Amino acid sequence: RRPVLLFIVFGVFIAIVGITAVAQILLVSAHFSTSTLNSVVGTDAALVRTFVTSTLSPDDLGPSGPSDDRRALLQTHLASLVEAGEIVRIELRLPDGQVVASNEPATAGATGGPSPDFTSALAGHHATATIAGGSVSEVTGPAVAPTEVLREYFPLVIDGQVRAVVGIWRDAVPILVSLEDLRRGIVLVTLTAAVVSATALF
């Protein structure tokens, strides 16, 4: 009877450990993802505010758009934000999707296709952030290099109306690697505690 009872006890113990590990991974991953995205979005929102207040003029968003000199200035400022390497693309778009300026000069004047996140930014007057594959990142023009990107849309509201949207694409691979390292650490700690507990139980 003792081997059968021991088998049952160890089976229940392993099931409890497995359920606990999965629950910890889900809870911590969700919390980590939310905290990380909120931190990145907050940083980029400050970046957008600095760009708008220091460089952008309401006339740049008018029907005729910016002059060639103004467009070149906007593109220079946007390109400087990409130099650090974490941001791979920045686009200043009108509500119809037309790119006013970008760190990729060839996209100026092109029109990006409508998307749910872009439409939400236009309608909701708040930023949207999504991790997506580089091939479906919704950038205008040439695709971005990272396999996974964090796509953010920031609406620019003037007199209660969304006049433009700033799109930022960040390399999401470091974020995903950190999340995977966290999950691996949780599993390692849980398994170590399970081995110690199983030895004591035996």
Coordinates of C-alpha atoms in Angstrom, one line a residue:
R1 CA 0.0 0.0 0.0
R2 CA 2.8 2.4 0.8
P3 CA 4.2 2.5 -2.8
V4 CA 0.7 3.1 -4.2
L5 CA 0.0 5.9 -1.6
L6 CA 3.5 7.4 -2.3
F7 CA 2.7 7.4 -6.0
I8 CA -0.6 9.1 -5.5
V9 CA 1.0 11.8 -3.2
F10 CA 3.8 12.5 -5.6
G11 CA 1.3 12.7 -8.5
V12 CA -0.8 15.2 -6.7
F13 CA 2.4 17.1 -5.7
I14 CA 3.7 17.3 -9.3
A15 CA 0.3 18.5 -10.5
I16 CA 0.2 21.2 -7.9
V17 CA 3.7 22.3 -8.8
G18 CA 2.8 22.4 -12.5
I19 CA -0.3 24.4 -12.0
T20 CA 1.6 26.8 -9.7
A21 CA 4.4 27.3 -12.3
V22 CA 1.9 27.9 -15.1
A23 CA -0.1 30.4 -13.0
Q24 CA 3.1 32.3 -12.0
I25 CA 4.3 32.5 -15.6
L26 CA 1.0 33.8 -16.8
L27 CA 0.6 36.4 -14.0
V28 CA 4.1 37.6 -14.0
S29 CA 4.3 37.7 -17.8
A30 CA 1.1 39.7 -18.0
H31 CA 2.3 42.2 -15.4
F32 CA 5.8 42.5 -16.9
S33 CA 4.3 43.0 -20.4
T34 CA 1.9 45.7 -19.2
S35 CA 4.6 47.5 -17.2
T36 CA 7.1 47.4 -20.0
L37 CA 4.7 48.6 -22.6
N38 CA 3.4 51.4 -20.4
S39 CA 7.0 52.5 -19.7
V40 CA 8.0 52.5 -23.4
V41 CA 4.8 54.2 -24.4
G42 CA 5.3 56.9 -21.7
T43 CA 8.9 57.5 -22.9
D44 CA 7.9 57.7 -26.5
A45 CA 4.9 60.0 -25.7
A46 CA 7.4 62.4 -24.1
L47 CA 9.6 62.1 -27.2
V48 CA 6.6 63.0 -29.4
R49 CA 5.7 66.0 -27.2
T50 CA 9.3 67.3 -27.5
F51 CA 9.3 66.9 -31.2
V52 CA 5.9 68.6 -31.6
T53 CA 6.7 71.6 -29.3
S54 CA 10.2 72.2 -30.6
T55 CA 9.9 71.4 -34.3
L56 CA 6.4 71.0 -35.7
S57 CA 4.3 73.9 -36.8
P58 CA 0.5 73.8 -37.3
D59 CA 1.1 75.1 -40.9
D60 CA 3.0 71.8 -41.6
L61 CA -0.3 70.0 -41.2
G62 CA -2.3 72.3 -43.5
P63 CA -3.8 71.4 -46.8
S64 CA -0.7 72.4 -48.8
G65 CA 1.6 70.6 -46.3
P66 CA 5.1 71.8 -45.3
S67 CA 7.4 73.5 -47.7
D68 CA 10.4 71.6 -49.0
D69 CA 12.7 73.3 -46.5
R70 CA 10.3 72.5 -43.6
R71 CA 9.9 68.9 -44.7
A72 CA 13.7 68.5 -44.8
L73 CA 13.9 70.0 -41.3
L74 CA 11.3 67.6 -40.0
Q75 CA 12.9 64.6 -41.6
T76 CA 16.3 65.6 -40.1
H77 CA 14.8 65.8 -36.6
L78 CA 13.0 62.5 -37.0
A79 CA 16.2 60.8 -38.3
S80 CA 18.1 62.0 -35.2
L81 CA 15.6 60.1 -33.1
V82 CA 16.4 56.8 -34.9
E83 CA 20.2 57.1 -34.4
A84 CA 20.1 55.3 -31.1
G85 CA 19.0 52.1 -32.8
E86 CA 16.0 51.2 -30.6
I87 CA 13.6 53.1 -32.8
V88 CA 13.6 51.9 -36.4
R89 CA 11.0 54.1 -38.0
I90 CA 9.0 57.3 -37.3
E91 CA 6.2 58.6 -39.5
L92 CA 4.2 61.8 -39.2
R93 CA 0.9 61.1 -41.0
L94 CA -2.2 63.1 -41.7
P95 CA -5.6 61.6 -40.8
D96 CA -6.0 60.2 -44.4
G97 CA -2.7 58.3 -43.9
Q98 CA -0.5 60.5 -46.0
V99 CA 3.0 60.7 -44.7
V100 CA 4.1 64.3 -44.1
A101 CA 7.6 63.5 -42.9
S102 CA 9.6 60.4 -41.9
N103 CA 13.1 59.3 -41.1
E104 CA 12.8 57.4 -44.4
P105 CA 12.7 60.3 -46.9
A106 CA 11.4 58.1 -49.7
T107 CA 8.0 57.7 -47.9
A108 CA 7.2 61.4 -47.8
G109 CA 4.0 62.0 -49.7
A110 CA 3.0 58.3 -49.8
T111 CA -0.1 57.0 -48.1
G112 CA -0.2 54.2 -45.6
G113 CA -3.1 51.8 -45.6
P114 CA -5.8 52.2 -43.0
S115 CA -5.6 49.8 -40.0
P116 CA -7.6 49.2 -36.8
D117 CA -4.9 50.7 -34.6
F118 CA -4.4 53.8 -36.7
T119 CA -8.2 54.3 -36.9
S120 CA -8.4 53.8 -33.1
A121 CA -5.8 56.5 -32.6
L122 CA -7.8 58.9 -34.8
A123 CA -11.0 58.2 -33.0
G124 CA -10.0 57.6 -29.4
H125 CA -7.5 60.4 -28.9
H126 CA -5.2 58.1 -27.1
A127 CA -2.0 56.2 -28.0
T128 CA -2.2 52.6 -29.2
A129 CA 0.7 50.0 -28.9
T130 CA 0.9 46.6 -30.4
I131 CA 3.8 44.1 -30.9
A132 CA 3.6 42.8 -34.5
G133 CA 5.8 41.0 -37.0
G134 CA 8.1 43.2 -39.1
S135 CA 6.4 42.1 -42.3
V136 CA 3.0 43.2 -41.1
S137 CA 4.1 46.3 -39.1
E138 CA 2.0 48.8 -41.2
V139 CA 5.0 51.0 -42.0
T140 CA 4.8 53.0 -45.2
G141 CA 7.4 52.1 -47.8
P142 CA 10.3 49.7 -47.2
A143 CA 9.7 47.1 -44.4
V144 CA 11.7 47.4 -41.2
A145 CA 14.5 45.0 -40.4
P146 CA 13.5 43.5 -37.0
T147 CA 11.4 40.4 -37.0
E148 CA 9.2 41.8 -34.3
V149 CA 8.4 45.5 -33.7
L150 CA 6.5 47.5 -31.1
R151 CA 4.1 49.7 -33.1
E152 CA 2.8 52.9 -31.5
Y153 CA 0.4 55.5 -32.8
F154 CA 0.2 58.9 -31.0
P155 CA -2.6 61.3 -32.1
L156 CA -1.8 65.0 -32.3
V157 CA -4.9 66.9 -31.0
I158 CA -5.2 70.6 -31.9
D159 CA -8.4 72.4 -30.8
G160 CA -10.1 69.2 -29.9
Q161 CA -9.4 67.6 -33.3
V162 CA -6.9 65.0 -34.3
R163 CA -4.8 66.8 -37.0
A164 CA -2.1 64.1 -37.4
V165 CA -0.7 60.9 -36.0
V166 CA 2.9 60.1 -35.2
G167 CA 3.7 56.4 -35.7
I168 CA 6.8 54.9 -34.0
W169 CA 8.2 51.5 -34.6
R170 CA 10.6 50.0 -32.1
D171 CA 12.7 46.9 -32.2
A172 CA 10.6 44.5 -29.9
V173 CA 13.2 41.7 -29.9
P174 CA 14.9 43.0 -26.6
I175 CA 11.5 43.2 -24.9
L176 CA 10.6 39.7 -26.0
V177 CA 14.0 38.3 -24.9
S178 CA 13.6 39.9 -21.5
L179 CA 10.1 38.3 -21.2
E180 CA 11.5 34.9 -22.1
D181 CA 14.3 35.2 -19.6
L182 CA 11.8 36.1 -16.9
R183 CA 9.7 33.0 -17.8
R184 CA 12.7 30.8 -17.8
G185 CA 13.8 32.2 -14.4
I186 CA 10.3 31.5 -12.9
V187 CA 10.4 27.9 -14.2
L188 CA 13.9 27.3 -12.8
V189 CA 13.0 28.7 -9.4
T190 CA 9.8 26.7 -9.3
L191 CA 11.5 23.4 -10.3
T192 CA 14.3 23.9 -7.8
A193 CA 11.7 24.4 -5.0
A194 CA 9.8 21.3 -6.3
V195 CA 12.9 19.1 -6.2
V196 CA 13.8 20.3 -2.7
S197 CA 10.2 19.7 -1.5
A198 CA 10.0 16.3 -3.2
T199 CA 13.2 15.2 -1.5
A200 CA 12.0 16.3 1.9
L201 CA 8.6 14.7 1.2
F202 CA 10.3 11.4 0.3

